[in-house]
Amino acid sequence: MNHHDINSATAIVAKARTEGRTALDESAGKTLLARFGIRSPRSAVAATAKEAVAIAEKLTPPFVAKVVSRDILHKSDAGGVALNLADAAAVGAAVEAMQVKPKIASAQVEGWLVEEMIPAGREVVVGGFRDPQFGQMIMVGLGGIFVEVLKDVAFRICPITANDARSMLAELKGHELLKGARGEAGVDEDSLVDLMVRIGGESGLLMTLAEEIAEADLNPVIVSTNGAMAADARFLLTSEEKHADDGEEAAPHIPPLEAFRPLFEPKTIAVLGASTKDVAIANTFIRRLKEFGYGGAIYPIHPSATEIEGCKAYSSLASTPEPVDYAYVAIGAQRIPDAIAEGKGRCRIAQVISSGFGEVEEGKELEKDLLRKARAAGVRVIGPNCLGTYSPRGGLTFPSGAPKEVGHVGVVAQSGGLSTDIIKRGQWRGLRFSGLVTIGNSADVTPHELLEYYFSDPQTRAIGLYIEDVKDGRAFFELLRSPLATKPVVILKGGRSSQGRIAAASHTGALAGDDKAWDALTKQAPVVLVPTVDAFIDTLLALQHLQLRPSKPTKAVTLFGNGGGSSVLGTDAFASVGLDVSPYSGRARDLLEGMGLPPGTSVANPIDTPVRTLQERDGFVAGEILDIVYEHAEPDAIAMHLNLAAFVGRGTVDPIDNLFSVVAQVQEKWPGVAHFALALRTDGSVELDERRRHYRDKARAIGVPVFDEIAPMALALANVGHLERQLAARGKV
């Protein structure tokens, strides 16, 4: 789109605002569409019925006549639309009939739109709206009952590509109708894709006028074999009220690895809030640092003390012997801005644990003061209202007893308490972390900044986010769509069930709930949304061990284990998340049946092997089965499940211990063929739970994720498949 068209489009909106309008009338809306190369019927606005007849005489019948009034948003409901008018005289009669209808007679009528009627085709709705976190979004759906009743629609965050548009159409339940059904001809789908990109693409209407358009409805768009044409267009304008910024300068951009090294690998730590008399949270933090093995300098900051927790104390951040990489701040909220200001040039990162800032109304101004003084001092602030940072590589921890082993999973969380759950529950499940940062209010350092750090960090393979408020959704989205986003991201979103917009003036607005942007994000970036903390840990555990294969996304699964009923239910669990456990045929089936395994064994897929079978050759029979599966069935994943209770008292050799040797050998023999995951089920007894913990350690050593049940394993593998498909789709337009 050239500058002339952009200026012309902006002028259309400016004229409407000058006239005091909150929406474009239909004529102006269609003129705006034309500036972006979107076709609509030839039309003109008449002031009277007589003028409407004159306009119709210059156009090609049949005609449509519509009322033009800023008081009437939904013209059809007011009786302000007349279709299939055969000639100019019929247009005049229709206008005269509409003039006396109650809702029209009581409104301020600005004229009558007369236009050529579009030939028959399939009705589609294309819309847009401003999401409060991510900005402009686009919607598409089939018209009529599909939108009104079935809500058969798809959403994406703008800008979209042609590939995004096609995937939106493929997502619709009624998509086959566009291809032709019951003898009807299919429509020109490419023309619809082109229209969608002109609305929501990089240079499209919604992005060009991102600050001007609140909601948009092209309803209907008529798509036929001859292309796509907008029959109606409604644009609601944003409020002209502009939010003044706070006059704060943005933090200077520093490469993420350099910017956050002081957080994840601090050489010096200052602690504000430790006491000589009481055991405050800051005292506990110092003790945990020492227990965890932190090897750098610890500087307690106190106005009068000379020593705290065995460490020499200093009166301020300005008086420490060396500059401070990381400051842990747990003093009264009112004192914090000035305390951080004293670290000017001598403190890199301050994590404010204290509450009483922007999370409460009376603390909002204090939070702004904190940011101003931190900016002036060159200090980046994490928080306020959080718990701390856990970084095993830097010897930094806030929970007690966290694992010291450096792992490959990086986490950002807005909840401190939930972060402790993630670390401790993840620890027992075998999860190991490259770092976890609690960010609370995210007043300064935002989630996407730490996400960018993890993308750059060679220690991190997978990233988990617990988010309630993304802060800068546009920057967050752009990062996830950028070439930097080469690692999978698992998001646990808090607050998805909150009420959406109470009232909406367009079809698009009414269909757009609060979580549509998050759902769209999973279809546009290497991101997966999970519903629970358990699913969050399960998915990260799978990503910790499994090397993603975009060239072979996970779909076909071999289910292998003991317990016929468990195999049946397991097959259902995999099917429910879109994975395929189909019976084998051909060579794989023949070879497995030829093994002559004990009675009660089934090798069709699921492979159901009673304990007696798995005990064959002290458990090494599993290796023979897996060799055949890897070579001849070539599934995308092998999901093994074992009921540990069934092995109690069954022989002197533990076949499960040997199984880990088998799995390691098979994975080495058939690299990259299939993901391997294991569900170890117990009866809840202390003995078997402890045994499972022993097996988990062995599995972690050979890179096998272990789950408590089959269904969570299925969901984790489905999430792996989704991420693989998203990574495979990168770069396609």
XYZ file of C-alpha atoms in Angstrom:
733
model
C 0.000 0.000 0.000
C 1.499 3.366 -1.017
C 1.640 6.542 1.074
C -1.193 8.129 -0.899
C -3.545 5.246 -0.040
C -2.461 5.293 3.617
C -3.078 9.029 3.831
C -6.413 8.601 2.086
C -7.445 5.838 4.499
C -6.430 7.957 7.479
C -8.394 10.899 6.043
C -11.573 8.790 5.885
C -11.303 8.083 9.611
C -10.358 11.684 10.406
C -13.433 12.978 8.547
C -15.711 10.651 10.529
C -14.174 11.842 13.792
C -14.610 15.478 12.750
C -18.301 14.749 12.201
C -18.509 13.344 15.730
C -18.976 9.759 14.597
C -17.919 6.708 16.587
C -18.259 4.482 13.516
C -17.890 4.782 9.764
C -21.113 4.730 7.798
C -21.370 1.950 5.240
C -20.423 4.136 2.296
C -17.278 5.394 4.046
C -16.494 1.842 5.159
C -16.612 0.557 1.608
C -14.490 3.463 0.404
C -11.970 2.453 3.059
C -12.030 -1.143 1.802
C -11.313 0.094 -1.705
C -8.135 1.815 -0.473
C -6.899 -1.633 0.523
C -7.899 -3.291 -2.743
C -10.993 -5.040 -1.380
C -13.934 -5.201 -3.743
C -17.472 -4.167 -2.821
C -20.524 -3.498 -5.014
C -20.843 -0.208 -6.930
C -22.960 2.092 -4.838
C -23.896 5.665 -3.971
C -25.798 7.447 -1.203
C -29.067 9.217 -1.982
C -30.708 11.895 0.158
C -34.262 11.094 -0.952
C -36.283 8.328 -2.574
C -36.300 10.302 -5.843
C -32.511 10.594 -5.802
C -32.266 6.866 -5.037
C -34.212 6.149 -8.252
C -31.804 8.333 -10.234
C -28.773 6.529 -8.810
C -30.267 3.113 -9.561
C -30.851 4.067 -13.181
C -27.064 4.401 -13.618
C -26.286 1.020 -12.030
C -26.931 -2.611 -13.038
C -29.871 -4.434 -11.401
C -30.811 -6.168 -9.201
C -30.314 -3.659 -6.372
C -30.032 -3.396 -2.602
C -31.224 -0.366 -0.649
C -30.097 0.333 2.935
C -30.706 3.064 5.468
C -27.692 5.201 6.485
C -27.925 6.415 10.087
C -25.462 6.700 12.931
C -28.396 5.910 15.234
C -28.954 2.508 13.616
C -26.086 0.051 14.024
C -27.902 -3.123 12.950
C -29.842 -2.099 9.830
C -31.609 -5.426 9.272
C -33.090 -5.397 12.776
C -34.592 -1.965 12.093
C -36.051 -3.048 8.743
C -33.523 -0.872 6.953
C -32.377 -3.327 4.257
C -34.248 -4.240 1.059
C -32.823 -6.938 -1.246
C -33.453 -8.186 -4.788
C -34.935 -4.931 -6.064
C -35.571 -5.517 -9.783
C -35.377 -1.971 -11.117
C -35.024 1.705 -10.211
C -38.733 2.080 -9.452
C -38.525 -0.768 -6.937
C -35.617 1.027 -5.252
C -37.707 4.184 -4.840
C -40.651 2.213 -3.445
C -38.374 0.365 -0.998
C -36.915 3.629 0.335
C -40.413 5.084 0.827
C -41.481 1.926 2.695
C -38.423 2.001 4.967
C -38.886 5.676 5.825
C -42.064 4.995 7.815
C -40.792 2.030 9.850
C -40.784 2.971 13.559
C -37.070 2.476 14.302
C -36.113 4.402 11.174
C -38.693 7.166 11.501
C -37.435 7.916 15.011
C -33.756 7.992 13.968
C -31.673 10.687 12.338
C -31.411 9.394 8.765
C -28.463 10.643 6.725
C -29.431 9.008 3.457
C -30.060 5.793 1.574
C -27.341 3.550 0.180
C -28.184 2.144 -3.232
C -25.908 -0.568 -4.603
C -25.731 -3.353 -7.091
C -26.580 -6.721 -5.581
C -23.760 -9.245 -5.500
C -24.409 -12.501 -7.399
C -25.136 -15.544 -5.220
C -22.262 -17.242 -3.429
C -21.204 -18.525 -0.053
C -21.578 -16.047 2.826
C -18.494 -15.511 4.991
C -17.879 -13.125 7.873
C -14.463 -11.472 8.196
C -13.920 -9.271 11.238
C -11.344 -7.621 13.415
C -11.053 -6.257 16.929
C -8.472 -4.860 19.330
C -7.495 -7.333 22.008
C -6.478 -5.437 25.180
C -3.193 -7.348 25.453
C -2.197 -8.317 21.904
C -3.710 -5.559 19.789
C -5.444 -6.197 16.472
C -6.915 -9.628 15.787
C -8.748 -11.026 12.782
C -11.691 -13.432 12.699
C -13.239 -15.501 9.912
C -16.357 -17.649 9.936
C -19.061 -18.941 7.641
C -22.096 -16.676 7.561
C -25.683 -17.259 8.564
C -26.377 -19.998 11.081
C -22.703 -20.960 11.285
C -21.833 -17.660 12.958
C -25.105 -16.824 14.686
C -25.789 -20.214 16.258
C -22.825 -22.533 15.855
C -20.151 -19.825 16.364
C -17.999 -21.591 13.786
C -15.182 -19.039 13.721
C -11.385 -18.883 13.847
C -9.156 -16.134 15.247
C -5.540 -15.065 14.749
C -3.390 -12.229 16.066
C -2.427 -9.720 13.366
C -0.441 -9.560 11.238
C -1.333 -12.799 9.499
C 0.259 -14.454 6.496
C -1.539 -16.216 3.660
C -0.635 -19.494 5.356
C -2.282 -18.265 8.564
C -5.410 -17.377 6.587
C -5.574 -20.825 5.017
C -5.148 -22.518 8.381
C -8.004 -20.383 9.758
C -10.294 -21.563 6.974
C -9.218 -25.179 7.470
C -10.109 -24.831 11.155
C -13.760 -24.088 10.393
C -16.173 -26.985 10.853
C -17.975 -25.860 7.712
C -14.816 -25.569 5.621
C -15.970 -28.301 3.241
C -18.844 -26.037 2.177
C -16.302 -23.682 0.616
C -14.951 -26.555 -1.434
C -18.425 -27.463 -2.681
C -21.024 -29.783 -1.197
C -24.051 -31.700 -2.539
C -23.241 -30.834 -6.109
C -22.540 -27.134 -5.508
C -19.464 -25.594 -7.073
C -16.588 -24.712 -4.810
C -15.653 -21.063 -4.258
C -12.478 -19.198 -5.133
C -10.768 -19.779 -1.790
C -7.596 -17.972 -2.883
C -9.567 -14.756 -3.309
C -10.877 -15.092 0.249
C -7.334 -15.671 1.542
C -6.229 -12.545 -0.342
C -9.058 -10.523 1.208
C -8.160 -11.752 4.710
C -4.508 -10.734 4.232
C -5.613 -7.310 2.955
C -7.574 -6.941 6.191
C -5.169 -8.518 8.700
C -1.785 -8.777 6.984
C 1.404 -6.835 7.639
C 0.244 -3.956 5.395
C -3.446 -4.691 5.854
C -6.231 -2.439 7.047
C -6.147 -3.480 10.702
C -2.380 -3.028 11.089
C -2.269 0.225 9.087
C -5.090 1.702 11.179
C -4.233 -0.194 14.356
C -4.831 2.803 16.619
C -8.053 3.831 14.881
C -10.183 0.692 14.440
C -11.782 -0.834 17.536
C -13.954 -3.407 15.750
C -14.539 -4.320 12.122
C -17.215 -6.446 10.467
C -17.318 -7.413 6.815
C -20.618 -9.247 7.031
C -21.303 -10.810 4.713
C -18.435 -11.309 2.326
C -19.855 -13.160 -0.680
C -17.401 -15.694 -2.089
C -18.102 -17.456 -5.365
C -16.196 -18.938 -8.267
C -15.663 -15.330 -9.415
C -13.892 -14.133 -6.272
C -14.741 -12.434 -2.982
C -16.704 -9.225 -2.477
C -17.747 -7.419 0.722
C -21.501 -6.834 0.741
C -21.460 -4.852 3.970
C -18.761 -3.217 6.065
C -18.939 -1.819 9.591
C -16.021 -0.132 11.361
C -16.210 1.033 14.973
C -13.592 3.626 15.871
C -11.418 3.676 18.956
C -11.901 6.365 21.556
C -9.899 9.483 20.768
C -8.727 9.560 24.366
C -4.970 9.104 24.412
C -3.217 7.756 27.466
C -0.292 9.961 28.330
C 2.847 8.082 29.147
C 4.479 8.525 32.489
C 7.487 10.250 31.055
C 9.642 7.231 31.821
C 12.507 6.421 29.559
C 12.613 2.872 28.273
C 15.397 0.728 29.657
C 18.400 0.751 27.304
C 18.555 -2.352 25.149
C 21.337 -4.706 26.168
C 21.767 -8.167 24.585
C 19.713 -10.520 26.793
C 22.565 -12.802 27.820
C 24.525 -9.790 29.038
C 21.514 -8.036 30.557
C 20.451 -10.972 32.731
C 23.755 -12.675 33.497
C 23.842 -10.813 36.859
C 20.493 -12.423 37.694
C 21.300 -16.015 36.766
C 25.013 -15.960 37.645
C 25.514 -13.236 40.260
C 29.040 -12.744 41.609
C 27.850 -10.372 44.335
C 24.490 -10.312 46.128
C 23.127 -7.535 48.334
C 20.305 -8.362 50.749
C 18.014 -5.569 51.985
C 15.734 -6.430 54.884
C 17.762 -8.845 57.000
C 17.564 -8.238 60.752
C 19.977 -8.606 63.675
C 17.126 -9.561 66.028
C 14.362 -11.352 64.152
C 14.447 -14.002 61.480
C 12.964 -12.023 58.606
C 12.454 -13.385 55.112
C 15.730 -11.762 54.087
C 17.568 -13.648 56.855
C 16.060 -16.878 55.582
C 17.218 -15.983 52.087
C 20.840 -15.539 53.284
C 20.733 -18.870 55.116
C 19.376 -20.659 52.068
C 22.052 -19.102 49.860
C 24.723 -20.534 52.151
C 23.047 -23.939 52.359
C 22.718 -24.028 48.602
C 26.444 -23.398 48.193
C 26.490 -19.878 46.776
C 30.165 -19.012 46.300
C 30.073 -15.252 45.764
C 30.029 -12.308 48.161
C 26.900 -11.601 50.251
C 26.377 -8.019 51.412
C 23.571 -7.489 53.950
C 22.378 -3.873 53.785
C 21.401 -2.355 57.152
C 21.532 1.242 58.436
C 23.382 0.398 61.688
C 24.376 -3.283 61.951
C 27.965 -4.342 61.383
C 27.228 -8.034 60.819
C 24.156 -10.115 59.893
C 24.026 -13.896 59.500
C 27.814 -14.047 59.701
C 28.286 -11.565 56.844
C 29.681 -8.044 57.158
C 26.854 -5.534 56.764
C 26.876 -2.232 54.868
C 24.712 0.855 55.227
C 23.574 1.159 51.589
C 24.060 -0.133 48.062
C 26.490 2.749 47.598
C 28.845 1.480 50.304
C 29.495 -2.153 49.311
C 33.104 -3.040 48.489
C 32.198 -4.161 44.971
C 29.318 -3.317 42.636
C 26.266 -5.512 43.177
C 25.051 -7.899 40.488
C 21.821 -8.821 42.237
C 19.960 -7.195 45.103
C 17.275 -9.035 47.057
C 14.968 -6.328 48.428
C 12.556 -7.123 51.271
C 12.127 -3.860 53.194
C 9.070 -1.631 53.625
C 7.627 -0.553 50.291
C 7.896 3.189 51.001
C 11.660 2.936 51.587
C 12.459 0.953 48.460
C 12.625 3.654 45.720
C 15.248 5.654 47.616
C 17.169 2.538 48.656
C 17.490 1.484 45.014
C 18.361 5.035 43.937
C 21.453 4.808 46.178
C 22.755 2.000 43.970
C 23.276 4.327 41.040
C 25.918 2.766 38.797
C 26.655 0.081 41.440
C 23.699 -2.320 41.131
C 22.614 -4.185 38.025
C 19.397 -5.968 39.023
C 17.113 -5.563 42.044
C 14.391 -8.087 42.767
C 11.752 -6.464 44.941
C 10.043 -9.063 47.131
C 7.947 -6.541 49.040
C 4.312 -5.917 48.154
C 2.309 -2.681 48.393
C 2.920 -1.434 44.860
C 0.852 -1.593 41.664
C -1.111 -4.652 42.783
C -3.108 -2.323 45.081
C -4.639 1.012 44.113
C -2.800 2.997 46.784
C 0.556 1.626 45.613
C 0.367 2.578 41.937
C 2.102 5.946 42.343
C 4.758 4.362 44.525
C 5.458 1.823 41.782
C 5.906 4.654 39.272
C 8.315 6.378 41.671
C 10.246 3.117 42.018
C 10.595 2.822 38.250
C 11.703 6.448 37.790
C 14.407 6.166 40.434
C 15.535 2.717 39.222
C 15.838 4.036 35.654
C 17.897 7.000 36.841
C 20.138 4.652 38.822
C 20.591 2.229 35.913
C 18.955 -0.602 37.888
C 16.597 -3.135 36.312
C 13.784 -4.118 38.670
C 12.199 -7.566 38.848
C 8.852 -7.580 40.607
C 7.730 -6.047 42.914
C 5.542 -8.485 44.853
C 7.383 -11.723 44.118
C 9.462 -14.373 45.908
C 12.876 -14.531 44.264
C 14.964 -16.299 41.653
C 16.188 -19.886 41.506
C 19.329 -20.457 39.439
C 21.328 -23.591 40.203
C 24.145 -22.501 37.900
C 24.503 -19.283 39.938
C 24.006 -20.826 43.371
C 20.864 -18.730 43.820
C 17.679 -20.062 45.418
C 14.613 -18.969 47.340
C 12.947 -22.359 48.076
C 14.544 -24.759 50.547
C 15.930 -28.060 49.319
C 15.754 -27.225 45.608
C 17.936 -29.407 43.348
C 21.482 -28.141 42.820
C 21.813 -29.910 39.482
C 21.733 -27.532 36.519
C 19.009 -28.524 34.071
C 17.596 -27.384 30.754
C 14.158 -25.951 31.591
C 13.759 -22.196 32.091
C 10.648 -20.821 33.803
C 9.125 -17.362 34.286
C 6.235 -17.088 36.738
C 4.051 -14.297 38.067
C 3.163 -16.310 41.162
C 5.774 -16.912 43.832
C 3.843 -19.615 45.658
C 3.085 -21.486 42.456
C 6.765 -21.276 41.539
C 7.682 -23.173 44.689
C 5.192 -25.862 43.649
C 6.722 -26.026 40.175
C 10.248 -26.400 41.538
C 9.481 -28.925 44.267
C 6.886 -31.002 42.427
C 9.023 -30.838 39.314
C 12.027 -32.007 41.343
C 10.303 -35.246 42.370
C 9.087 -35.770 38.821
C 12.642 -35.504 37.462
C 12.499 -31.919 36.172
C 15.744 -29.940 36.347
C 15.965 -26.210 35.746
C 18.278 -23.769 34.010
C 16.487 -21.108 36.047
C 13.175 -19.874 37.422
C 12.323 -16.217 37.954
C 9.277 -14.929 39.824
C 8.233 -11.582 38.354
C 5.169 -10.506 40.352
C 3.842 -7.204 39.012
C 6.396 -7.091 36.134
C 6.610 -3.341 36.610
C 9.953 -3.126 34.793
C 11.353 -6.427 33.523
C 8.589 -8.023 31.445
C 7.893 -11.688 30.663
C 9.021 -11.315 27.053
C 12.432 -9.959 28.113
C 13.136 -13.056 30.181
C 11.703 -15.214 27.415
C 14.212 -13.644 25.036
C 16.978 -14.462 27.525
C 15.978 -18.135 27.591
C 15.829 -18.208 23.776
C 19.440 -16.959 23.735
C 20.651 -19.124 26.625
C 22.481 -22.264 25.401
C 21.709 -24.014 28.717
C 17.937 -23.805 28.156
C 16.090 -26.234 25.856
C 12.464 -25.604 26.824
C 10.664 -22.688 28.460
C 7.680 -22.556 30.788
C 5.623 -19.441 31.572
C 2.980 -18.925 34.208
C 1.317 -15.658 33.173
C -1.618 -13.639 34.423
C -0.776 -10.338 32.697
C 1.599 -10.464 29.759
C 2.227 -6.677 30.060
C 3.283 -5.982 26.464
C 1.348 -8.497 24.401
C 2.439 -7.038 21.079
C 6.157 -7.367 21.903
C 5.498 -10.825 23.344
C 3.758 -11.943 20.134
C 6.393 -10.434 17.849
C 9.158 -12.211 19.768
C 7.373 -15.560 19.507
C 6.926 -15.039 15.753
C 10.524 -13.939 15.240
C 13.492 -16.095 14.153
C 14.685 -15.992 17.791
C 11.843 -18.291 18.884
C 13.566 -21.588 18.149
C 12.689 -23.293 21.452
C 9.319 -24.666 22.605
C 7.266 -22.601 25.060
C 4.692 -24.020 27.487
C 2.216 -21.497 28.897
C 0.024 -21.909 31.964
C -2.312 -18.915 31.725
C -4.019 -17.658 34.854
C -7.372 -15.896 34.547
C -8.580 -17.382 31.259
C -12.097 -17.821 32.645
C -12.641 -14.145 33.526
C -15.620 -12.408 31.956
C -15.081 -11.225 28.423
C -16.335 -7.964 27.035
C -19.752 -7.340 28.578
C -21.219 -5.702 25.501
C -20.023 -5.692 21.922
C -21.446 -3.770 19.005
C -20.328 -6.137 16.236
C -20.608 -9.838 15.492
C -16.845 -10.112 15.807
C -16.808 -8.378 19.181
C -19.566 -10.613 20.516
C -17.675 -13.766 19.489
C -14.286 -12.658 20.850
C -13.773 -13.838 24.426
C -10.782 -12.955 26.577
C -8.872 -16.127 25.743
C -9.164 -16.027 21.940
C -5.782 -14.347 21.588
C -4.092 -17.039 23.670
C -5.710 -19.795 21.642
C -4.624 -18.011 18.452
C -1.080 -17.686 19.762
C -0.743 -21.481 19.928
C -1.570 -21.643 16.213
C 0.891 -18.952 15.174
C 3.988 -19.715 17.260
C 5.873 -22.645 18.861
C 3.675 -22.378 21.948
C 1.327 -24.749 23.766
C -1.257 -23.817 26.411
C -1.824 -26.202 29.312
C -4.689 -26.170 31.828
C -3.011 -27.254 35.096
C 0.272 -27.230 37.002
C 0.511 -31.007 36.507
C 0.137 -30.660 32.732
C 2.712 -27.837 32.828
C 5.252 -30.079 34.587
C 4.393 -33.106 32.427
C 4.903 -31.195 29.180
C 8.153 -29.590 30.323
C 9.360 -33.018 31.453
C 8.729 -34.418 27.973
C 10.519 -31.454 26.390
C 13.444 -31.829 28.796
C 14.182 -35.289 27.410
C 12.752 -35.511 23.900
C 14.457 -33.926 20.927
C 11.747 -32.233 18.877
C 11.422 -33.404 15.269
C 9.654 -30.772 13.136
C 10.275 -32.949 10.078
C 8.302 -35.829 11.669
C 5.643 -34.416 14.024
C 4.281 -36.873 16.571
C 1.024 -38.511 15.482
C 1.332 -42.319 15.257
C 1.922 -43.985 18.629
C 2.758 -47.505 19.740
C 1.231 -48.247 23.141
C 3.127 -51.012 24.925
C 2.521 -52.303 28.444
C 0.820 -54.674 30.855
C -2.897 -54.682 31.620
C -5.549 -55.202 28.934
C -8.027 -52.724 30.397
C -5.286 -50.146 30.812
C -4.348 -50.560 27.148
C -7.958 -50.029 26.046
C -8.354 -46.932 28.219
C -4.921 -45.758 27.116
C -5.924 -46.016 23.459
C -8.965 -43.863 24.240
C -6.776 -41.340 26.067
C -4.451 -40.987 23.062
C -7.370 -40.684 20.644
C -8.920 -37.944 22.805
C -5.850 -35.731 22.285
C -5.580 -36.406 18.561
C -2.921 -39.133 18.561
C -3.287 -42.384 16.659
C -2.869 -45.861 18.178
C -3.754 -47.966 15.124
C -3.287 -51.736 14.805
C -0.222 -52.899 12.914
C -0.368 -54.619 9.589
C 2.209 -56.215 7.333
C 5.738 -57.082 8.353
C 5.652 -55.648 11.897
C 2.551 -57.646 12.800
C 3.902 -60.865 11.253
C 7.252 -60.661 13.054
C 5.681 -59.883 16.441
C 3.224 -62.775 16.129
C 6.097 -65.012 15.068
C 7.885 -64.454 18.400
C 5.612 -67.038 20.048
C 5.073 -64.976 23.180
C 3.163 -66.533 26.125
C -0.649 -66.805 26.036
C -2.524 -63.608 26.871
C -0.115 -61.452 24.868
C -1.495 -59.225 22.110
C 0.809 -57.608 19.565
C -1.696 -55.787 17.371
C -1.024 -52.304 18.869
C -1.618 -51.747 21.650
C 1.005 -54.333 22.506
C -0.430 -55.904 25.644
C 2.135 -57.984 27.521
C 1.218 -59.570 30.860
C 3.876 -59.674 33.591
C 4.680 -63.261 32.602
C 5.656 -62.048 29.116
C 7.794 -59.147 30.359
C 9.671 -61.547 32.642
C 10.852 -63.550 29.645
C 14.656 -63.494 29.495
C 14.656 -61.350 32.663
C 12.904 -58.529 30.872
C 15.168 -58.387 27.849
C 12.326 -59.715 25.681
C 11.128 -56.099 25.586
C 14.212 -55.261 23.533
C 13.302 -57.831 20.893
C 9.770 -56.443 20.682
C 11.030 -52.856 20.441
C 13.555 -53.729 17.727
C 10.728 -54.984 15.513
C 8.574 -51.940 16.275
C 11.382 -49.471 15.565
C 12.455 -51.150 12.341
C 9.147 -52.123 10.771
C 6.340 -50.063 12.380
C 8.349 -46.822 12.662
C 5.909 -44.976 14.964
C 6.461 -41.350 15.908
C 6.397 -42.263 19.613
C 6.422 -45.340 21.814
C 4.431 -44.959 25.008
C 5.112 -47.710 27.519
C 2.963 -48.226 30.620
C 3.610 -50.534 33.555
C 1.460 -51.297 36.589
C 4.114 -51.709 39.270
C 1.738 -53.492 41.653
C 1.452 -56.374 39.184
C 5.175 -57.140 39.550
C 5.162 -57.481 43.353
C 6.123 -61.032 44.400
C 6.530 -62.192 40.810
C 10.021 -63.672 40.573
C 13.471 -62.856 41.891
C 14.622 -60.643 39.011
C 13.217 -57.147 38.549
C 12.500 -56.928 34.795
C 11.819 -53.199 35.079
C 15.390 -52.482 36.185
C 16.632 -54.349 33.132
C 14.127 -52.497 30.990
C 16.097 -49.262 31.308
C 19.157 -50.953 29.832
C 16.961 -52.243 27.014
C 15.504 -48.791 26.288
C 18.934 -47.151 26.310
C 20.270 -49.738 23.857
C 17.286 -49.501 21.535
C 17.361 -45.693 21.476
C 21.050 -45.808 20.619
C 20.414 -48.390 17.894
C 17.492 -46.488 16.329
C 18.308 -42.783 16.862
C 15.637 -40.295 15.896
C 13.039 -42.909 14.918
C 10.595 -42.479 17.803
C 10.164 -40.625 21.056
C 10.063 -42.915 24.081
C 7.927 -42.151 27.144
C 7.029 -44.254 30.173
C 4.042 -44.272 32.530
C 4.685 -46.021 35.847
C 1.431 -46.638 37.691
C 1.225 -47.496 41.391
C -1.475 -48.396 43.907
C -0.528 -45.416 46.084
C 1.426 -47.443 48.632
C 4.542 -45.906 50.140
C 6.623 -48.874 48.992
C 5.624 -48.618 45.334
C 5.804 -44.824 45.262
C 9.365 -45.067 46.554
C 10.109 -47.716 43.945
C 8.773 -45.421 41.232
C 11.094 -42.678 42.463
C 14.016 -45.079 42.065
C 12.908 -45.857 38.496
C 12.482 -42.151 37.740
C 16.137 -41.527 38.559
C 17.174 -44.347 36.227
C 14.898 -43.048 33.478
C 16.225 -39.504 33.799
C 19.752 -40.822 33.355
C 18.845 -42.229 29.926
C 16.611 -39.361 28.842
C 13.178 -40.971 29.303
C 10.319 -38.907 30.772
C 8.250 -40.779 33.377
C 4.572 -40.066 34.011
C 2.213 -41.238 36.749
C -0.585 -42.326 34.405
C -1.258 -42.977 30.721
C -3.571 -39.984 30.133
C -1.014 -37.345 31.251
C 1.593 -39.099 29.082
C -0.789 -38.881 26.118
C -1.382 -35.147 26.663
C 2.349 -34.449 26.970
C 3.084 -36.306 23.709
C 0.211 -34.486 21.996
C 1.757 -31.201 23.117
C 5.102 -32.351 21.738
C 3.416 -33.072 18.400
C 1.753 -29.655 18.372
C 5.064 -27.892 19.013
C 6.768 -29.933 16.296
C 4.091 -28.905 13.787
C 4.410 -25.255 14.770
C 8.181 -25.330 14.367
C 7.726 -27.059 10.990
C 5.349 -24.292 9.873
C 7.836 -21.486 10.552
C 8.711 -19.463 7.487
C 5.727 -20.594 5.446
C 3.561 -17.850 3.973
